[in-house]
Amino acid sequence: MMGYRMFIKRLMCILLLCPAVYEAKSQVVKLDYYYNHEVHQVAGKSQRFHYLWDEKGNTGYSIWGDAFKKCGATLDSLTLAPTQANLKGTAIYIIVDPDTKKESPNPNYITETDAEAVALWVRSGGVLVMLANDSANVELPHFNLLAAKFGMHFNNDLQNHVIDDSHFADGAIETRGNPVFKTANQIFMKDVCSITLQGRAKAVLSKNSFALIAMAKYGKGTVLAIGDPWLYNEYTNGRLPVGYENDKAANDISAWLLKQVPTGKKE
């Protein structure tokens, strides 16, 4: 009987967090592997790493991917430049930390053609997530070609600088009462770039008057911009001190993004 009660309790928690869990079934969350395409050597062979769905180490997104799957979504990746054709059937498209020449000898930069294709897809109902980084670790000029379509600009600055693990408090941000964060009361974000906004773009989360997370409605679609890769495993796997709830934030963000998908936008 106790086991049955625990099962019902867990099921209710999932349904409360993702009330559209059944509607989300088959919604595809596609992660870019084209603009971010880092490799390293493992046993003498080149191997992809950094912000991959199936990467379970600190640099992967496996925990965030699991949060989407809990809400009934399907994970996919895109190894080519985005087009109307290869984004068809995609509910959410995530671009994270485009490569600099320091990270890749021949980085794939976002072009105006790419930006226009993504903007058209968003206008028709797509949900775009843009995750930048501090300016020393991300290629911002071309990323901003895309951000500008939605009234956003990632700045060449450094916010929430954290020296080391003895200074976690420098990366703390209060999220209690924020409509995007239904369960997380405080998150940790380290070394973030701020976002300048104009037009319909608005701040979702700010600190010291700097927008660190922003959103914009564009046609039938939605854009969420974040000044850091943020939800990779290192900061969602329980390593943070008690009181920092990035694990809950991963669930909150996933559920919120899926709610932005227009009804009927499925495979």
Short mmCIF file of C-alpha atoms in Angstrom, two decimals:
data_model
loop_
_atom_site.label_atom_id
_atom_site.label_comp_id
_atom_site.label_asym_id
_atom_site.label_seq_id
_atom_site.Cartn_x
_atom_site.Cartn_y
_atom_site.Cartn_z
CA MET A 1 0.00 0.00 0.00
CA MET A 2 2.83 2.37 0.89
CA GLY A 3 4.45 1.69 -2.50
CA TYR A 4 1.20 2.47 -4.28
CA ARG A 5 0.82 5.78 -2.42
CA MET A 6 4.36 6.80 -3.35
CA PHE A 7 3.66 5.95 -7.01
CA ILE A 8 0.50 8.11 -7.02
CA LYS A 9 2.35 10.96 -5.30
CA ARG A 10 5.15 10.92 -7.88
CA LEU A 11 2.65 10.74 -10.72
CA MET A 12 0.76 13.76 -9.38
CA CYS A 13 4.01 15.73 -9.08
CA ILE A 14 4.81 15.07 -12.72
CA LEU A 15 1.32 16.05 -13.85
CA LEU A 16 1.40 19.26 -11.80
CA LEU A 17 4.76 20.25 -13.28
CA CYS A 18 3.82 19.20 -16.81
CA PRO A 19 0.01 19.46 -17.02
CA ALA A 20 0.27 19.11 -20.80
CA VAL A 21 2.35 15.95 -20.56
CA TYR A 22 0.09 14.02 -22.92
CA GLU A 23 -0.16 16.88 -25.39
CA ALA A 24 3.66 17.16 -25.31
CA LYS A 25 4.04 13.56 -26.43
CA SER A 26 5.91 13.45 -29.73
CA GLN A 27 6.87 17.13 -29.54
CA VAL A 28 10.46 17.21 -30.76
CA VAL A 29 13.11 19.17 -28.86
CA LYS A 30 16.03 19.57 -31.26
CA LEU A 31 19.51 20.53 -30.03
CA ASP A 32 21.96 22.21 -32.40
CA TYR A 33 25.18 20.24 -33.04
CA TYR A 34 26.30 22.48 -35.93
CA TYR A 35 27.24 25.86 -34.45
CA ASN A 36 28.49 24.13 -31.33
CA HIS A 37 30.68 21.28 -32.54
CA GLU A 38 33.54 20.77 -30.12
CA VAL A 39 35.76 17.68 -30.19
CA HIS A 40 38.51 16.29 -27.98
CA GLN A 41 40.86 13.33 -28.18
CA VAL A 42 39.89 10.09 -26.46
CA ALA A 43 42.30 7.17 -26.89
CA GLY A 44 43.78 8.91 -29.91
CA LYS A 45 40.45 9.45 -31.63
CA SER A 46 38.39 12.62 -32.05
CA GLN A 47 35.16 12.52 -30.10
CA ARG A 48 32.32 15.04 -29.84
CA PHE A 49 31.71 16.55 -26.42
CA HIS A 50 30.16 19.56 -24.68
CA TYR A 51 26.42 20.15 -24.45
CA LEU A 52 25.21 16.84 -25.93
CA TRP A 53 21.94 15.13 -25.01
CA ASP A 54 23.61 11.77 -24.41
CA GLU A 55 26.66 13.16 -22.59
CA LYS A 56 26.41 12.12 -18.94
CA GLY A 57 29.58 13.85 -17.73
CA ASN A 58 29.65 17.35 -16.26
CA THR A 59 29.71 19.01 -19.69
CA GLY A 60 26.61 17.23 -21.03
CA TYR A 61 22.90 18.02 -21.17
CA SER A 62 21.64 14.54 -20.26
CA ILE A 63 19.84 15.77 -17.12
CA TRP A 64 18.11 18.60 -18.96
CA GLY A 65 17.19 16.14 -21.69
CA ASP A 66 15.63 13.86 -19.07
CA ALA A 67 13.54 16.82 -17.85
CA PHE A 68 12.07 17.22 -21.32
CA LYS A 69 11.43 13.49 -21.58
CA LYS A 70 9.57 13.51 -18.25
CA CYS A 71 7.15 15.91 -19.91
CA GLY A 72 6.62 13.51 -22.80
CA ALA A 73 8.86 15.21 -25.39
CA THR A 74 11.27 13.49 -27.78
CA LEU A 75 14.92 14.52 -28.10
CA ASP A 76 16.71 15.02 -31.41
CA SER A 77 19.72 16.90 -32.76
CA LEU A 78 20.57 18.91 -35.86
CA THR A 79 24.05 18.54 -37.35
CA LEU A 80 23.40 20.90 -40.28
CA ALA A 81 22.63 24.59 -40.61
CA PRO A 82 18.92 25.15 -39.87
CA THR A 83 16.50 25.42 -42.78
CA GLN A 84 12.74 25.46 -43.11
CA ALA A 85 12.95 21.85 -44.27
CA ASN A 86 15.08 20.40 -41.46
CA LEU A 87 13.20 22.34 -38.77
CA LYS A 88 9.85 21.05 -39.96
CA GLY A 89 8.18 19.03 -37.23
CA THR A 90 10.41 20.56 -34.54
CA ALA A 91 8.63 22.10 -31.56
CA ILE A 92 11.68 23.51 -29.74
CA TYR A 93 15.09 24.31 -31.26
CA ILE A 94 18.02 24.98 -28.92
CA ILE A 95 21.26 26.70 -29.96
CA VAL A 96 23.95 26.78 -27.29
CA ASP A 97 27.35 28.45 -27.11
CA PRO A 98 28.35 28.79 -30.82
CA ASP A 99 32.03 27.96 -31.34
CA THR A 100 34.86 30.44 -31.53
CA LYS A 101 38.10 29.72 -33.39
CA LYS A 102 39.60 28.88 -30.01
CA GLU A 103 37.14 25.99 -29.72
CA SER A 104 37.06 24.86 -33.34
CA PRO A 105 39.57 25.49 -36.17
CA ASN A 106 36.71 25.96 -38.64
CA PRO A 107 33.66 27.13 -36.72
CA ASN A 108 30.26 27.26 -38.36
CA TYR A 109 29.04 30.82 -37.97
CA ILE A 110 25.38 31.82 -38.08
CA THR A 111 24.75 33.61 -41.38
CA GLU A 112 22.00 36.04 -42.30
CA THR A 113 20.43 33.25 -44.38
CA ASP A 114 20.44 30.96 -41.34
CA ALA A 115 18.98 33.68 -39.13
CA GLU A 116 16.18 34.37 -41.58
CA ALA A 117 15.31 30.67 -41.84
CA VAL A 118 15.10 30.34 -38.05
CA ALA A 119 13.07 33.56 -37.73
CA LEU A 120 10.53 32.30 -40.28
CA TRP A 121 10.26 29.02 -38.39
CA VAL A 122 9.67 30.88 -35.10
CA ARG A 123 7.08 33.11 -36.73
CA SER A 124 5.13 30.02 -37.75
CA GLY A 125 5.03 28.75 -34.17
CA GLY A 126 8.49 27.44 -33.30
CA VAL A 127 10.02 27.87 -29.86
CA LEU A 128 13.67 28.94 -30.02
CA VAL A 129 16.13 28.80 -27.12
CA MET A 130 19.38 30.74 -27.44
CA LEU A 131 22.03 30.08 -24.79
CA ALA A 132 25.14 32.25 -24.96
CA ASN A 133 28.11 32.44 -22.58
CA ASP A 134 30.49 35.03 -21.25
CA SER A 135 32.09 36.80 -24.21
CA ALA A 136 35.47 35.05 -23.83
CA ASN A 137 33.85 31.67 -24.50
CA VAL A 138 31.23 32.23 -27.21
CA GLU A 139 31.06 33.66 -30.72
CA LEU A 140 28.70 36.58 -30.18
CA PRO A 141 28.82 38.73 -33.37
CA HIS A 142 27.13 36.12 -35.58
CA PHE A 143 24.91 34.84 -32.76
CA ASN A 144 23.61 38.39 -32.45
CA LEU A 145 22.52 38.34 -36.10
CA LEU A 146 19.88 35.89 -34.96
CA ALA A 147 19.15 37.55 -31.62
CA ALA A 148 18.53 40.88 -33.36
CA LYS A 149 15.57 39.37 -35.23
CA PHE A 150 13.76 39.28 -31.89
CA GLY A 151 14.90 42.56 -30.33
CA MET A 152 17.74 41.04 -28.30
CA HIS A 153 21.51 41.54 -28.14
CA PHE A 154 23.99 39.49 -26.12
CA ASN A 155 26.49 41.91 -24.60
CA ASN A 156 30.26 41.67 -24.52
CA ASP A 157 30.41 41.64 -20.72
CA LEU A 158 30.72 39.39 -17.69
CA GLN A 159 28.01 39.23 -15.03
CA ASN A 160 27.74 36.97 -11.99
CA HIS A 161 31.47 36.29 -11.97
CA VAL A 162 32.35 33.41 -9.64
CA ILE A 163 36.02 32.92 -8.80
CA ASP A 164 35.81 29.34 -7.49
CA ASP A 165 33.69 26.92 -5.46
CA SER A 166 34.32 28.94 -2.33
CA HIS A 167 32.25 31.79 -3.75
CA PHE A 168 28.98 30.16 -4.82
CA ALA A 169 27.01 33.05 -3.37
CA ASP A 170 28.33 35.34 -6.11
CA GLY A 171 26.35 33.30 -8.64
CA ALA A 172 23.09 33.16 -6.71
CA ILE A 173 19.89 34.54 -8.28
CA GLU A 174 16.51 34.63 -6.55
CA THR A 175 13.72 33.07 -8.62
CA ARG A 176 10.99 32.74 -5.99
CA GLY A 177 7.67 33.88 -7.47
CA ASN A 178 8.99 34.06 -11.03
CA PRO A 179 6.28 32.74 -13.40
CA VAL A 180 8.82 30.67 -15.36
CA PHE A 181 10.22 29.01 -12.24
CA LYS A 182 7.31 27.22 -10.60
CA THR A 183 9.37 25.18 -8.11
CA ALA A 184 12.91 26.62 -8.02
CA ASN A 185 13.39 29.43 -5.52
CA GLN A 186 17.06 30.15 -6.16
CA ILE A 187 19.39 29.24 -9.00
CA PHE A 188 23.11 29.43 -9.69
CA MET A 189 24.50 31.05 -12.84
CA LYS A 190 28.23 31.58 -13.26
CA ASP A 191 30.00 34.03 -15.59
CA VAL A 192 27.08 35.18 -17.71
CA CYS A 193 26.68 37.80 -20.42
CA SER A 194 23.80 40.25 -20.10
CA ILE A 195 21.14 40.86 -22.74
CA THR A 196 20.04 44.25 -24.09
CA LEU A 197 16.37 44.38 -25.05
CA GLN A 198 14.23 46.46 -27.36
CA GLY A 199 10.78 46.27 -28.95
CA ARG A 200 8.69 43.40 -27.62
CA ALA A 201 11.59 41.61 -25.93
CA LYS A 202 11.36 41.63 -22.14
CA ALA A 203 13.41 40.44 -19.19
CA VAL A 204 12.46 37.14 -17.56
CA LEU A 205 15.19 37.24 -14.91
CA SER A 206 17.48 40.12 -13.97
CA LYS A 207 20.18 40.82 -11.41
CA ASN A 208 21.67 44.22 -10.61
CA SER A 209 19.44 45.70 -13.35
CA PHE A 210 21.01 43.43 -16.01
CA ALA A 211 18.75 41.04 -17.92
CA LEU A 212 20.25 37.54 -17.82
CA ILE A 213 17.23 35.66 -19.19
CA ALA A 214 14.86 37.28 -21.69
CA MET A 215 11.98 36.33 -23.94
CA ALA A 216 10.11 37.63 -26.94
CA LYS A 217 6.95 36.64 -28.75
CA TYR A 218 7.48 36.59 -32.50
CA GLY A 219 4.51 35.81 -34.70
CA LYS A 220 3.05 32.57 -33.38
CA GLY A 221 6.33 31.57 -31.77
CA THR A 222 8.46 32.30 -28.72
CA VAL A 223 12.15 33.00 -28.14
CA LEU A 224 13.92 32.46 -24.83
CA ALA A 225 17.45 33.87 -24.52
CA ILE A 226 19.84 33.02 -21.68
CA GLY A 227 23.30 34.53 -21.19
CA ASP A 228 24.92 31.19 -20.29
CA PRO A 229 24.78 27.47 -21.21
CA TRP A 230 23.70 27.12 -17.58
CA LEU A 231 21.73 23.85 -17.40
CA TYR A 232 24.55 21.45 -18.21
CA ASN A 233 25.10 18.54 -15.84
CA GLU A 234 27.78 20.16 -13.68
CA TYR A 235 25.16 22.51 -12.25
CA THR A 236 22.11 20.21 -12.22
CA ASN A 237 23.58 16.96 -10.82
CA GLY A 238 23.44 17.80 -7.12
CA ARG A 239 26.97 19.21 -6.86
CA LEU A 240 25.75 22.65 -5.82
CA PRO A 241 25.31 23.49 -2.14
CA VAL A 242 21.88 23.09 -0.55
CA GLY A 243 19.60 25.97 -1.51
CA TYR A 244 20.63 26.20 -5.17
CA GLU A 245 17.91 24.54 -7.23
CA ASN A 246 19.18 24.27 -10.80
CA ASP A 247 17.81 20.72 -10.94
CA LYS A 248 14.31 22.04 -10.26
CA ALA A 249 14.94 24.92 -12.67
CA ALA A 250 15.69 22.42 -15.46
CA ASN A 251 12.25 20.90 -14.89
CA ASP A 252 10.61 24.33 -14.68
CA ILE A 253 12.20 25.65 -17.87
CA SER A 254 11.37 22.47 -19.80
CA ALA A 255 7.72 22.55 -18.76
CA TRP A 256 7.45 26.28 -19.52
CA LEU A 257 8.99 25.92 -22.97
CA LEU A 258 6.65 23.07 -23.89
CA LYS A 259 3.68 25.20 -22.83
CA GLN A 260 4.75 27.85 -25.36
CA VAL A 261 4.40 25.42 -28.27
CA PRO A 262 1.16 26.22 -30.12
CA THR A 263 -1.45 23.51 -29.96
CA GLY A 264 -1.05 21.11 -32.84
CA LYS A 265 2.65 21.80 -33.50
CA LYS A 266 3.81 18.18 -33.41
CA GLU A 267 5.50 15.68 -35.70
#
